[in-house]
């Protein structure tokens, strides 16, 4: 689909307080266009709770309920229950960062998924606690600088999208700020389904990742092209790669070296050659695992069989 | 109206939630409030209660779901105790500031460690600053009546505050007493201030600067003041509807010519009535002021009720370490500006479910037994 086919109506209004080049607000704008006006957004403490603006104004033109950090999935469950009891047809959507999803909000997320609550949970993942000034989260990748991992994070990140797949919910998808039409299509698909749906978007953050604000889309694409972020869908028990990730797996496209992606960001500027190799190995292992899940149908570059 | 049935305090709470017409219940089990949820689950599954029941993974999530549902326009209910109430703490504040009139049953239990599951008011008392209205019941009938009335008060547009209806764990929660039900038409359908409007959307709870926050807090403070009058009015409305009077603020028992007043709340207050009867038989001019509403604290009413006595003995089933009994503190405060200043003494009793008998109360009240801490179980 072409970006010109995305509807023109805006639900994220100009004058919001997001940074230049903010991956999150760019994706929220696309997501809201995909959802339309009969949407309730539940927002926990996060960058969005700040950039939506200060009372008495708001930059989001659908009903929004701001809630506490740990409780977005449960607050949304209550809203969904109320709408159901009143016979009101609307989409309940959580829009949370990786902090409110991977860490403090994980318990409530898992429980809502297990109950198969009828909602879409969207995690915009900038791989750290951006709102409070760039501290590490469970989504922060190995080697990344944050204010609480100033020598580079020593642990690899966990993967909540994969965790959601293991909850066997109706729909799980990953997306990237680099590919907005892919994101739009996935959210439209999620909207048509019912039960618990999870979408996780990689949203690069210029101040946190330390790159010029004009390169957000480019970095969102490099993440996928280098294999560090994988685009996939898990739908009714079936797992498939999408977009550039699919092209890589099918051998139609060469995977870029992770160095291109990592060294474009100041947060990785101090990585040693050893760190780089560790990261390459991590990417390789993830792809081998993904290949097995997908069934090895697609041809792969020879280096994955080392 | 139906005739009485023998039900436990927890059952009374569950039937009250049903008869209040709640639309959404979100809850998590914890002793001794668990049976409230079990009874609701049974009624929902059998179609006797038209509610959506969300079985969350924690109490924090339970209250979050209630707040979400209430902010969307539904009447909501939950139940908890002790650690569960403590786990909800940040959301207790949230429900108040959000002006979501959630009603919650609290079967009061001690907080650990050690794992003490028995009656103790410390759980709710230590939440007294969260802005929730707090009502302490002394009988199962009172639990049923108070939950219904709590919705009327909470939903009043001059109040719009959440309310917890408290009752001693096991002593009331698990003991069966005769209760008259049948008040299901007392509350009408809930017409909420809050609704989701997709044509004119609003954002709820975004950043609020120092320029606005104080007004928000002042308004809810004034709402607590207004709640006292709304409670008086609601008591009358409920009495007209059911034919029985159940207080929301306080109850005076044999205070008219008393020289000594015992101030107590909850199940202990019931026991005090027996002690008062016996002390009176021995010629002591003693009476009981049972405090029912702890928040808002009806200072004027309490000072007025105690204006003629010489001595006040306040019994707390909780303690605030570093000062003392919370009821004691508030009563003393209320008496500060009164014309007559009676002697006010504190008694701490019944923590962690230690039994408080009328004999112990008699001993605690008379001049011989001076210790503040009533440790003995006197049979």
XYZ file of C-alpha atoms in Angstrom:
685
model
C 0.000 0.000 0.000
C 1.124 3.567 -0.566
C 1.457 6.138 2.206
C -0.913 8.363 0.205
C -3.663 5.799 0.799
C -3.550 6.388 4.550
C -6.545 8.550 5.567
C -5.938 12.274 5.927
C -7.908 12.851 9.118
C -5.588 13.657 12.030
C -6.181 12.403 15.559
C -2.809 13.476 16.901
C -2.953 17.233 16.713
C -0.084 19.556 15.891
C 1.387 21.523 18.782
C 1.950 18.395 20.873
C 5.036 18.358 23.041
C 6.983 15.528 21.366
C 10.671 15.967 20.515
C 11.818 16.583 16.926
C 11.955 13.282 15.147
C 10.094 11.403 17.896
C 9.461 7.846 16.736
C 6.598 7.409 19.184
C 4.458 10.347 18.137
C 5.041 9.575 14.479
C 3.730 6.058 15.022
C 0.852 7.167 17.257
C -0.293 9.417 14.440
C -0.320 6.453 12.046
C -1.919 4.127 14.603
C -4.772 6.546 15.319
C -5.444 6.923 11.598
C -5.702 3.143 11.397
C -8.074 2.996 14.376
C -10.380 5.930 13.676
C -12.540 7.898 16.063
C -14.380 5.130 17.946
C -11.272 4.412 19.965
C -10.466 4.788 23.654
C -6.774 5.160 24.317
C -5.351 4.075 27.676
C -2.001 5.683 28.385
C 0.232 4.864 31.354
C 3.092 7.026 32.593
C 5.298 7.377 29.505
C 6.529 9.922 26.988
C 3.026 10.028 25.532
C 1.522 11.022 28.867
C 3.735 14.100 28.646
C 3.672 14.948 24.949
C -0.132 14.774 24.796
C 0.167 18.134 26.532
C -0.822 19.821 29.753
C -4.282 20.350 31.197
C -6.508 22.049 30.072
C -5.301 21.114 26.586
C -4.704 17.782 24.910
C -3.202 16.829 21.569
C -5.098 13.547 21.184
C -8.486 13.755 19.502
C -10.010 10.502 20.774
C -11.051 9.760 24.402
C -7.916 9.155 26.457
C -7.641 7.724 29.955
C -4.300 8.310 31.628
C -3.536 5.679 34.238
C -0.804 4.599 36.617
C 2.373 3.051 35.292
C 1.724 -0.580 36.242
C -1.941 -0.788 35.350
C -2.654 0.051 31.729
C -3.835 -3.443 30.759
C -6.087 -3.703 33.826
C -7.504 -0.191 33.512
C -8.268 -0.988 29.876
C -9.983 -4.220 30.969
C -12.302 -2.199 33.191
C -13.097 0.236 30.384
C -13.787 -2.658 28.019
C -16.126 -4.256 30.585
C -18.044 -1.022 30.958
C -18.440 -0.536 27.200
C -19.605 -4.114 26.854
C -22.211 -3.752 29.597
C -23.477 -0.563 27.940
C -23.506 -2.079 24.460
C -21.135 0.560 23.102
C -19.042 -0.462 20.094
C -15.546 0.992 20.285
C -11.940 -0.230 20.223
C -10.090 -0.165 23.523
C -6.401 0.381 22.927
C -3.482 0.555 25.323
C -0.647 2.755 24.064
C 2.302 2.086 26.377
C 6.068 2.392 26.270
C 8.478 -0.442 26.932
C 8.712 0.606 30.587
C 5.008 0.149 31.144
C 5.025 -3.094 29.136
C 8.279 -4.966 29.715
C 8.819 -4.074 33.341
C 6.347 -2.471 35.704
C 3.342 -3.273 33.513
C 4.261 -6.844 32.579
C 2.126 -8.560 35.199
C -1.062 -6.790 34.214
C -0.285 -7.336 30.504
C 0.211 -11.068 30.904
C -2.998 -11.406 32.926
C -5.087 -9.455 30.422
C -3.656 -11.608 27.609
C -4.417 -14.788 29.532
C -7.989 -13.610 30.063
C -8.101 -12.849 26.324
C -9.509 -9.404 27.078
C -10.960 -7.770 23.982
C -8.462 -4.983 23.332
C -5.408 -4.009 21.328
C -2.263 -3.518 23.385
C 0.335 -1.502 21.537
C 3.825 -1.162 22.958
C 5.974 1.538 21.447
C 9.448 0.382 22.259
C 12.283 2.888 22.408
C 14.345 0.429 24.417
C 14.586 2.475 27.632
C 12.689 4.691 30.065
C 12.696 7.772 27.890
C 10.224 9.895 29.784
C 12.298 9.998 32.949
C 15.499 10.736 31.040
C 16.862 7.542 29.460
C 17.270 4.821 32.076
C 17.631 1.144 31.221
C 14.583 -1.070 30.791
C 14.132 -4.785 30.177
C 13.971 -3.857 26.474
C 17.367 -2.143 26.405
C 19.702 -4.112 24.135
C 23.142 -5.412 25.115
C 25.814 -2.722 25.097
C 23.506 0.286 25.026
C 24.391 3.374 27.009
C 21.699 4.686 29.355
C 22.023 6.855 32.446
C 21.832 3.704 34.591
C 24.104 1.604 32.337
C 26.746 4.152 31.516
C 29.361 1.584 30.616
C 26.852 -0.145 28.340
C 24.175 -2.624 29.413
C 25.630 -5.980 30.345
C 22.548 -8.068 29.640
C 20.688 -8.835 26.448
C 17.138 -7.579 26.268
C 14.126 -9.808 26.763
C 11.410 -10.101 24.114
C 7.837 -9.462 25.186
C 6.412 -9.902 21.670
C 7.673 -13.497 21.755
C 6.211 -13.823 25.260
C 2.864 -12.752 23.832
C 3.164 -15.427 21.128
C 3.535 -18.002 23.888
C 0.286 -16.678 25.429
C -1.354 -17.919 22.203
C -3.496 -14.848 21.758
C -5.324 -14.211 18.459
C -2.798 -11.710 17.067
C 0.770 -10.594 17.718
C 2.692 -8.321 15.393
C 5.958 -6.417 15.403
C 6.472 -3.211 13.456
C 8.941 -0.379 13.060
C 8.804 3.397 12.736
C 10.772 2.828 9.560
C 7.835 1.181 7.817
C 4.641 3.094 8.516
C 2.465 1.415 5.886
C 3.384 -1.978 7.355
C 2.371 -0.623 10.777
C -0.862 0.814 9.404
C -1.796 -2.484 7.752
C -1.093 -4.444 10.928
C -3.158 -2.159 13.131
C -6.057 -2.270 10.635
C -5.864 -6.049 10.759
C -5.737 -6.053 14.555
C -8.800 -3.793 14.644
C -10.821 -6.275 12.592
C -10.067 -9.093 15.038
C -11.327 -9.624 18.570
C -9.771 -10.904 21.755
C -6.353 -9.814 22.988
C -4.123 -8.380 20.247
C -0.555 -7.198 20.794
C 1.520 -4.975 18.533
C 5.051 -3.910 19.348
C 6.654 -1.063 17.417
C 10.327 -0.182 17.455
C 10.306 3.591 17.841
C 13.782 5.127 17.681
C 14.345 8.030 20.063
C 16.785 10.770 18.904
C 17.821 12.091 22.332
C 17.961 8.650 23.947
C 19.724 6.752 21.166
C 21.774 9.821 20.248
C 21.240 10.353 16.556
C 20.141 13.415 14.539
C 16.381 13.981 14.648
C 16.087 13.765 10.854
C 17.161 10.095 10.781
C 14.365 8.403 12.756
C 12.810 6.619 9.780
C 16.229 5.653 8.425
C 17.259 4.116 11.756
C 13.910 2.367 12.055
C 14.704 0.761 8.672
C 18.311 -0.067 9.495
C 17.143 -1.940 12.581
C 15.119 -4.276 10.351
C 17.623 -4.453 7.480
C 20.373 -5.508 9.879
C 18.210 -8.220 11.440
C 18.248 -6.607 14.880
C 14.512 -6.020 14.728
C 12.351 -8.670 13.106
C 9.010 -7.907 11.478
C 6.491 -10.695 11.935
C 2.888 -11.605 12.569
C 1.492 -14.397 14.681
C -2.115 -14.865 13.672
C -4.430 -17.613 14.884
C -1.518 -19.916 15.602
C 0.385 -19.237 12.397
C 3.715 -17.427 12.418
C 5.031 -15.499 9.415
C 7.674 -12.886 8.715
C 6.709 -9.721 6.883
C 8.279 -6.960 4.812
C 12.058 -6.697 4.717
C 12.480 -9.454 7.318
C 10.602 -11.815 5.059
C 12.717 -10.750 2.100
C 15.878 -11.473 4.096
C 14.643 -14.899 5.146
C 13.668 -15.717 1.557
C 17.131 -14.784 0.401
C 15.772 -11.942 -1.731
C 17.743 -9.436 0.248
C 21.153 -9.425 1.911
C 21.082 -8.752 5.640
C 23.057 -5.596 6.437
C 25.794 -5.857 9.016
C 24.734 -4.826 12.517
C 27.606 -2.381 12.646
C 25.799 -0.082 10.162
C 22.855 0.063 12.535
C 24.705 0.231 15.839
C 27.331 2.807 14.977
C 24.719 5.214 13.608
C 23.679 5.764 17.241
C 25.710 7.478 19.980
C 24.377 5.037 22.575
C 26.553 2.324 21.002
C 29.594 4.496 20.260
C 31.810 2.817 22.854
C 31.186 -0.777 21.737
C 34.315 -2.858 21.496
C 34.973 -5.321 18.659
C 34.168 -8.033 21.160
C 30.806 -6.417 21.976
C 30.017 -6.175 18.255
C 30.761 -9.862 17.796
C 28.551 -10.728 20.766
C 25.732 -8.760 19.189
C 26.236 -10.398 15.794
C 26.068 -13.792 17.468
C 22.891 -12.827 19.293
C 21.293 -11.759 16.006
C 22.389 -14.995 14.331
C 20.926 -17.113 17.136
C 17.638 -15.247 17.010
C 17.373 -15.754 13.258
C 18.141 -19.449 13.562
C 15.362 -19.739 16.112
C 12.970 -17.758 13.905
C 13.885 -19.959 10.934
C 12.956 -23.049 12.900
C 9.614 -21.541 13.936
C 8.805 -20.480 10.405
C 9.695 -23.995 9.250
C 12.810 -23.276 7.300
C 10.802 -22.929 4.116
C 12.641 -19.823 3.012
C 16.202 -19.882 1.735
C 18.708 -18.226 4.047
C 22.156 -16.746 3.657
C 24.819 -19.412 4.143
C 26.397 -17.716 7.160
C 23.466 -18.759 9.359
C 24.607 -22.364 9.085
C 28.062 -21.729 10.547
C -39.449 -6.358 51.681
C -38.134 -9.824 52.359
C -37.768 -11.204 55.864
C -34.372 -11.862 57.359
C -31.932 -14.525 56.217
C -28.949 -15.885 58.119
C -25.921 -14.711 56.192
C -22.295 -13.933 56.916
C -20.879 -10.420 56.658
C -19.209 -11.350 53.386
C -22.470 -12.637 51.962
C -24.231 -9.469 53.092
C -21.613 -7.483 51.178
C -22.040 -9.588 48.047
C -25.833 -9.317 48.146
C -25.532 -5.576 48.658
C -23.330 -5.308 45.565
C -25.906 -7.295 43.613
C -28.810 -5.207 44.923
C -26.867 -2.027 44.126
C -27.004 -2.950 40.450
C -23.241 -2.802 39.912
C -22.195 -3.290 36.294
C -18.557 -4.185 36.752
C -16.801 -6.036 39.559
C -13.050 -6.524 39.428
C -11.494 -8.380 42.322
C -8.756 -10.588 43.702
C -9.122 -13.044 46.582
C -7.577 -12.496 50.016
C -8.567 -13.851 53.397
C -11.006 -12.952 54.953
C -12.796 -11.123 52.110
C -12.490 -13.929 49.533
C -16.052 -15.261 49.983
C -17.440 -11.913 48.773
C -15.928 -12.581 45.356
C -16.915 -16.244 45.399
C -20.537 -15.337 46.120
C -20.512 -12.737 43.344
C -18.981 -15.244 40.914
C -21.720 -17.722 41.780
C -24.476 -15.146 41.287
C -23.036 -13.866 37.996
C -22.706 -17.380 36.581
C -26.274 -18.211 37.600
C -27.583 -15.012 36.001
C -28.729 -13.650 39.377
C -26.423 -10.671 39.056
C -26.064 -8.707 35.851
C -22.394 -7.736 36.094
C -19.182 -8.347 34.287
C -16.724 -9.935 36.743
C -13.050 -9.391 35.964
C -10.768 -11.737 37.898
C -7.562 -9.780 37.835
C -4.094 -11.002 38.771
C -3.700 -8.617 41.721
C -5.561 -6.118 43.874
C -3.711 -3.236 42.248
C -5.120 -4.368 38.910
C -8.550 -4.941 40.439
C -8.867 -1.357 41.561
C -7.364 -0.120 38.276
C -10.091 -1.975 36.399
C -12.774 -0.556 38.718
C -11.467 2.968 38.155
C -11.437 2.448 34.376
C -14.978 1.118 34.435
C -16.207 3.868 36.757
C -14.607 6.555 34.590
C -16.505 5.061 31.639
C -19.807 5.443 33.484
C -20.341 2.113 35.249
C -21.220 1.499 38.880
C -18.374 -0.667 40.195
C -17.487 -2.728 43.248
C -14.591 -4.628 44.709
C -13.609 -6.273 48.000
C -10.323 -6.837 49.760
C -8.429 -6.916 53.076
C -5.055 -6.179 54.644
C -2.185 -6.646 52.180
C -4.579 -6.436 49.263
C -5.731 -3.015 50.388
C -2.113 -2.003 50.901
C -1.256 -3.208 47.369
C -3.965 -0.905 46.022
C -2.531 2.102 47.822
C -1.487 4.306 44.899
C -4.815 3.599 43.222
C -6.743 4.526 46.355
C -5.294 8.000 45.871
C -6.015 7.739 42.153
C -9.695 6.874 42.573
C -10.162 9.856 44.861
C -8.468 12.428 42.660
C -10.181 10.906 39.611
C -13.558 11.341 41.410
C -14.632 7.819 40.546
C -17.284 6.730 43.091
C -16.137 3.129 43.523
C -17.462 1.327 46.600
C -15.300 -1.330 48.204
C -15.947 -3.825 50.977
C -12.989 -4.247 53.315
C -12.924 -7.186 55.711
C -10.394 -5.709 58.113
C -7.355 -7.789 58.835
C -3.921 -7.252 60.369
C -0.877 -6.627 58.236
C 2.208 -8.816 58.495
C 4.697 -10.109 58.974
C 3.857 -12.466 60.818
C 0.967 -13.749 58.763
C -1.956 -12.729 60.946
C -5.253 -13.084 59.108
C -7.505 -11.963 61.932
C -9.499 -8.867 62.834
C -7.602 -5.615 63.053
C -8.529 -2.196 61.666
C -4.947 -1.190 60.816
C -5.399 -1.962 57.130
C -8.137 0.601 56.537
C -6.965 3.026 59.231
C -3.580 3.328 57.572
C -5.343 4.426 54.365
C -7.225 7.272 56.058
C -5.358 9.944 54.093
C -6.240 8.588 50.662
C -9.467 10.569 50.485
C -11.823 7.580 50.519
C -14.890 7.831 52.699
C -14.615 5.221 55.449
C -17.575 3.609 57.184
C -17.081 0.975 59.906
C -19.892 -1.530 60.455
C -20.867 -3.323 63.634
C -23.302 -5.907 62.246
C -24.054 -7.779 59.043
C -27.309 -5.878 58.555
C -25.259 -2.751 58.711
C -22.872 -4.060 56.028
C -25.762 -4.656 53.625
C -27.447 -1.320 54.343
C -24.230 0.676 54.318
C -23.000 -0.526 50.929
C -26.292 0.507 49.351
C -26.235 3.881 51.079
C -22.540 4.335 50.248
C -23.366 4.371 46.519
C -26.027 7.027 47.089
C -23.530 9.210 48.966
C -20.547 8.512 46.689
C -22.471 9.228 43.501
C -23.988 12.475 44.786
C -22.751 15.211 42.462
C -21.634 17.290 45.438
C -19.544 14.385 46.724
C -18.182 12.130 43.931
C -15.779 10.275 46.172
C -15.020 6.560 46.526
C -16.073 4.771 49.748
C -14.857 1.790 51.709
C -17.320 -0.130 53.867
C -15.303 -1.856 56.572
C -16.060 -4.757 58.877
C -13.963 -6.818 61.267
C -12.429 -9.858 59.604
C -13.887 -13.182 60.745
C -15.815 -11.606 63.602
C -18.269 -10.122 61.107
C -17.079 -11.398 57.731
C -17.519 -15.062 58.631
C -20.181 -14.944 61.329
C -23.787 -15.492 60.294
C -26.416 -13.064 61.557
C -29.974 -12.351 60.474
C -30.070 -9.758 57.699
C -33.074 -8.258 55.937
C -32.309 -7.938 52.238
C -34.705 -6.665 49.571
C -33.463 -3.086 49.053
C -32.673 -3.589 45.374
C -34.842 -0.681 44.252
C -33.300 1.843 46.639
C -30.708 3.035 44.150
C -31.948 3.952 40.717
C -29.954 3.310 37.590
C -26.596 5.026 37.716
C -26.477 8.248 35.789
C -22.782 9.007 35.818
C -20.902 12.254 35.425
C -18.388 10.268 33.438
C -18.997 8.895 29.979
C -16.943 8.222 26.880
C -17.860 10.639 24.123
C -16.399 9.884 20.710
C -17.822 12.982 19.058
C -16.415 15.345 21.659
C -13.523 13.371 23.112
C -11.801 14.348 26.328
C -8.482 13.419 27.845
C -8.703 12.264 31.450
C -5.847 12.802 33.858
C -3.025 14.354 31.868
C -0.332 16.646 33.264
C -1.722 19.103 35.827
C 0.518 22.003 36.781
C 0.806 23.758 40.161
C -1.605 26.331 38.723
C -4.473 23.856 38.883
C -3.692 21.012 41.281
C -4.519 22.795 44.513
C -8.045 23.595 43.315
C -8.582 19.901 42.549
C -7.579 18.938 46.076
C -9.572 21.712 47.682
C -12.679 20.628 45.831
C -12.434 17.075 47.058
C -11.748 18.340 50.567
C -14.969 20.359 50.398
C -16.717 17.286 49.048
C -15.840 15.427 52.234
C -17.455 18.240 54.193
C -20.549 18.116 52.003
C -20.635 14.326 52.399
C -21.614 14.666 56.065
C -24.852 16.397 55.116
C -25.425 13.964 52.256
C -24.983 11.087 54.709
C -27.616 12.581 57.028
C -30.010 12.913 54.133
C -29.259 9.400 52.877
C -29.910 7.870 56.302
C -33.396 9.394 56.171
C -34.014 8.295 52.570
C -32.992 4.748 53.411
C -35.182 4.707 56.508
C -38.156 5.911 54.468
C -37.495 3.219 51.876
C -36.848 0.230 54.165
C -38.514 1.205 57.423
C -35.288 0.734 59.353
C -32.757 3.271 60.521
C -29.096 2.491 59.947
C -26.703 5.263 60.869
C -23.955 6.448 58.560
C -22.310 8.978 60.864
C -22.521 7.790 64.459
C -24.730 6.105 67.040
C -25.359 7.252 70.617
C -26.137 4.562 73.166
C -27.122 5.558 76.712
C -25.147 8.797 76.438
C -27.868 11.128 77.678
C -26.845 11.267 81.344
C -23.472 9.565 81.055
C -20.453 10.763 83.014
C -18.121 8.449 81.100
C -18.369 7.883 77.378
C -16.772 4.981 75.600
C -15.952 5.776 71.991
C -15.496 2.757 69.749
C -16.142 1.487 66.242
C -16.728 -1.772 64.400
C -17.385 -5.088 66.121
C -15.854 -3.898 69.390
C -18.549 -1.226 69.583
C -21.199 -3.986 69.636
C -19.379 -5.608 72.517
C -19.218 -2.217 74.284
C -23.022 -2.096 74.338
C -23.054 -5.232 76.488
C -20.404 -3.735 78.776
C -22.433 -0.521 79.053
C -25.574 -2.460 79.987
C -23.710 -4.319 82.717
C -21.913 -1.233 84.009
C -25.217 0.626 84.150
C -26.722 -2.237 86.199
C -23.929 -1.612 88.705
C -24.875 2.058 88.820
C -22.201 3.472 86.539
C -23.305 6.368 84.376
C -21.624 5.211 81.228
C -22.599 5.311 77.576
C -21.277 4.512 74.105
C -20.600 6.775 71.169
C -20.178 4.471 68.200
C -18.298 6.197 65.408
C -19.489 4.890 62.050
C -18.032 7.433 59.596
C -14.313 7.808 60.155
C -13.896 9.713 56.920
C -15.249 12.280 56.699
C -14.719 12.584 60.437
C -17.876 14.205 61.846
C -16.039 16.363 64.408
C -18.974 18.610 65.225
C -21.316 15.720 65.885
C -18.756 13.952 68.063
C -17.850 17.020 70.099
C -21.545 17.645 70.595
C -22.255 14.063 71.693
C -19.430 14.221 74.242
C -20.175 17.716 75.515
C -21.699 16.602 78.817
C -19.288 13.848 79.883
C -16.331 14.082 82.235
C -14.308 11.221 80.884
C -13.928 9.673 77.453
C -12.369 6.252 76.872
C -11.517 5.672 73.219
C -10.949 2.096 72.111
C -8.898 1.566 68.970
C -8.487 -1.735 67.178
C -5.410 -0.332 65.459
C -2.469 1.858 66.312
C -0.360 4.409 64.489
C 3.171 3.704 65.700
C 4.776 6.874 66.966
C 1.510 8.470 68.128
C -1.235 6.070 69.161
C -4.796 5.051 68.339
C -6.162 6.830 65.286
C -9.702 7.136 66.628
C -8.225 8.472 69.880
C -6.261 11.121 67.973
C -9.253 12.281 65.975
C -11.595 12.370 68.981
C -9.136 14.413 71.037
C -8.740 16.789 68.121
C -12.488 17.165 67.764
C -12.774 18.022 71.461
C -10.056 20.667 71.450
C -12.402 23.522 70.704
C -15.291 22.309 72.849
C -16.478 24.320 75.830
C -16.061 21.428 78.252
C -12.798 19.527 78.047
C -13.338 15.970 79.301
C -10.441 13.722 80.175
C -9.695 11.571 77.129
C -7.855 8.274 77.533
C -6.776 5.735 74.951
C -7.193 1.974 74.950
C -5.622 -0.248 72.292
C -7.365 -3.613 72.030
C -7.941 -6.564 69.767
C -4.975 -6.220 67.419
C -4.384 -9.213 65.196
C -7.728 -10.706 66.175
C -7.088 -10.950 69.910
C -10.547 -11.331 71.367
C -12.100 -8.325 73.091
C -14.824 -9.359 75.528
C -17.262 -7.118 77.345
C -15.494 -8.066 80.583
C -12.188 -6.761 79.262
C -13.941 -3.584 78.166
C -15.428 -3.135 81.637
C -11.988 -3.561 83.164
C -10.430 -1.236 80.592
C -12.966 1.452 81.338
C -12.880 1.470 85.120
C -10.263 3.442 87.005
C -8.412 0.413 88.288
C -7.276 -0.922 84.934
C -5.142 1.953 83.709
C -2.935 0.439 81.086
C -3.406 1.800 77.584
C -2.816 -1.597 76.007
C -5.546 -4.151 76.741
C -3.571 -7.354 76.284
C -5.646 -9.804 78.336
C -8.533 -11.833 77.036
C -10.877 -11.668 79.999
C -13.429 -14.480 80.138
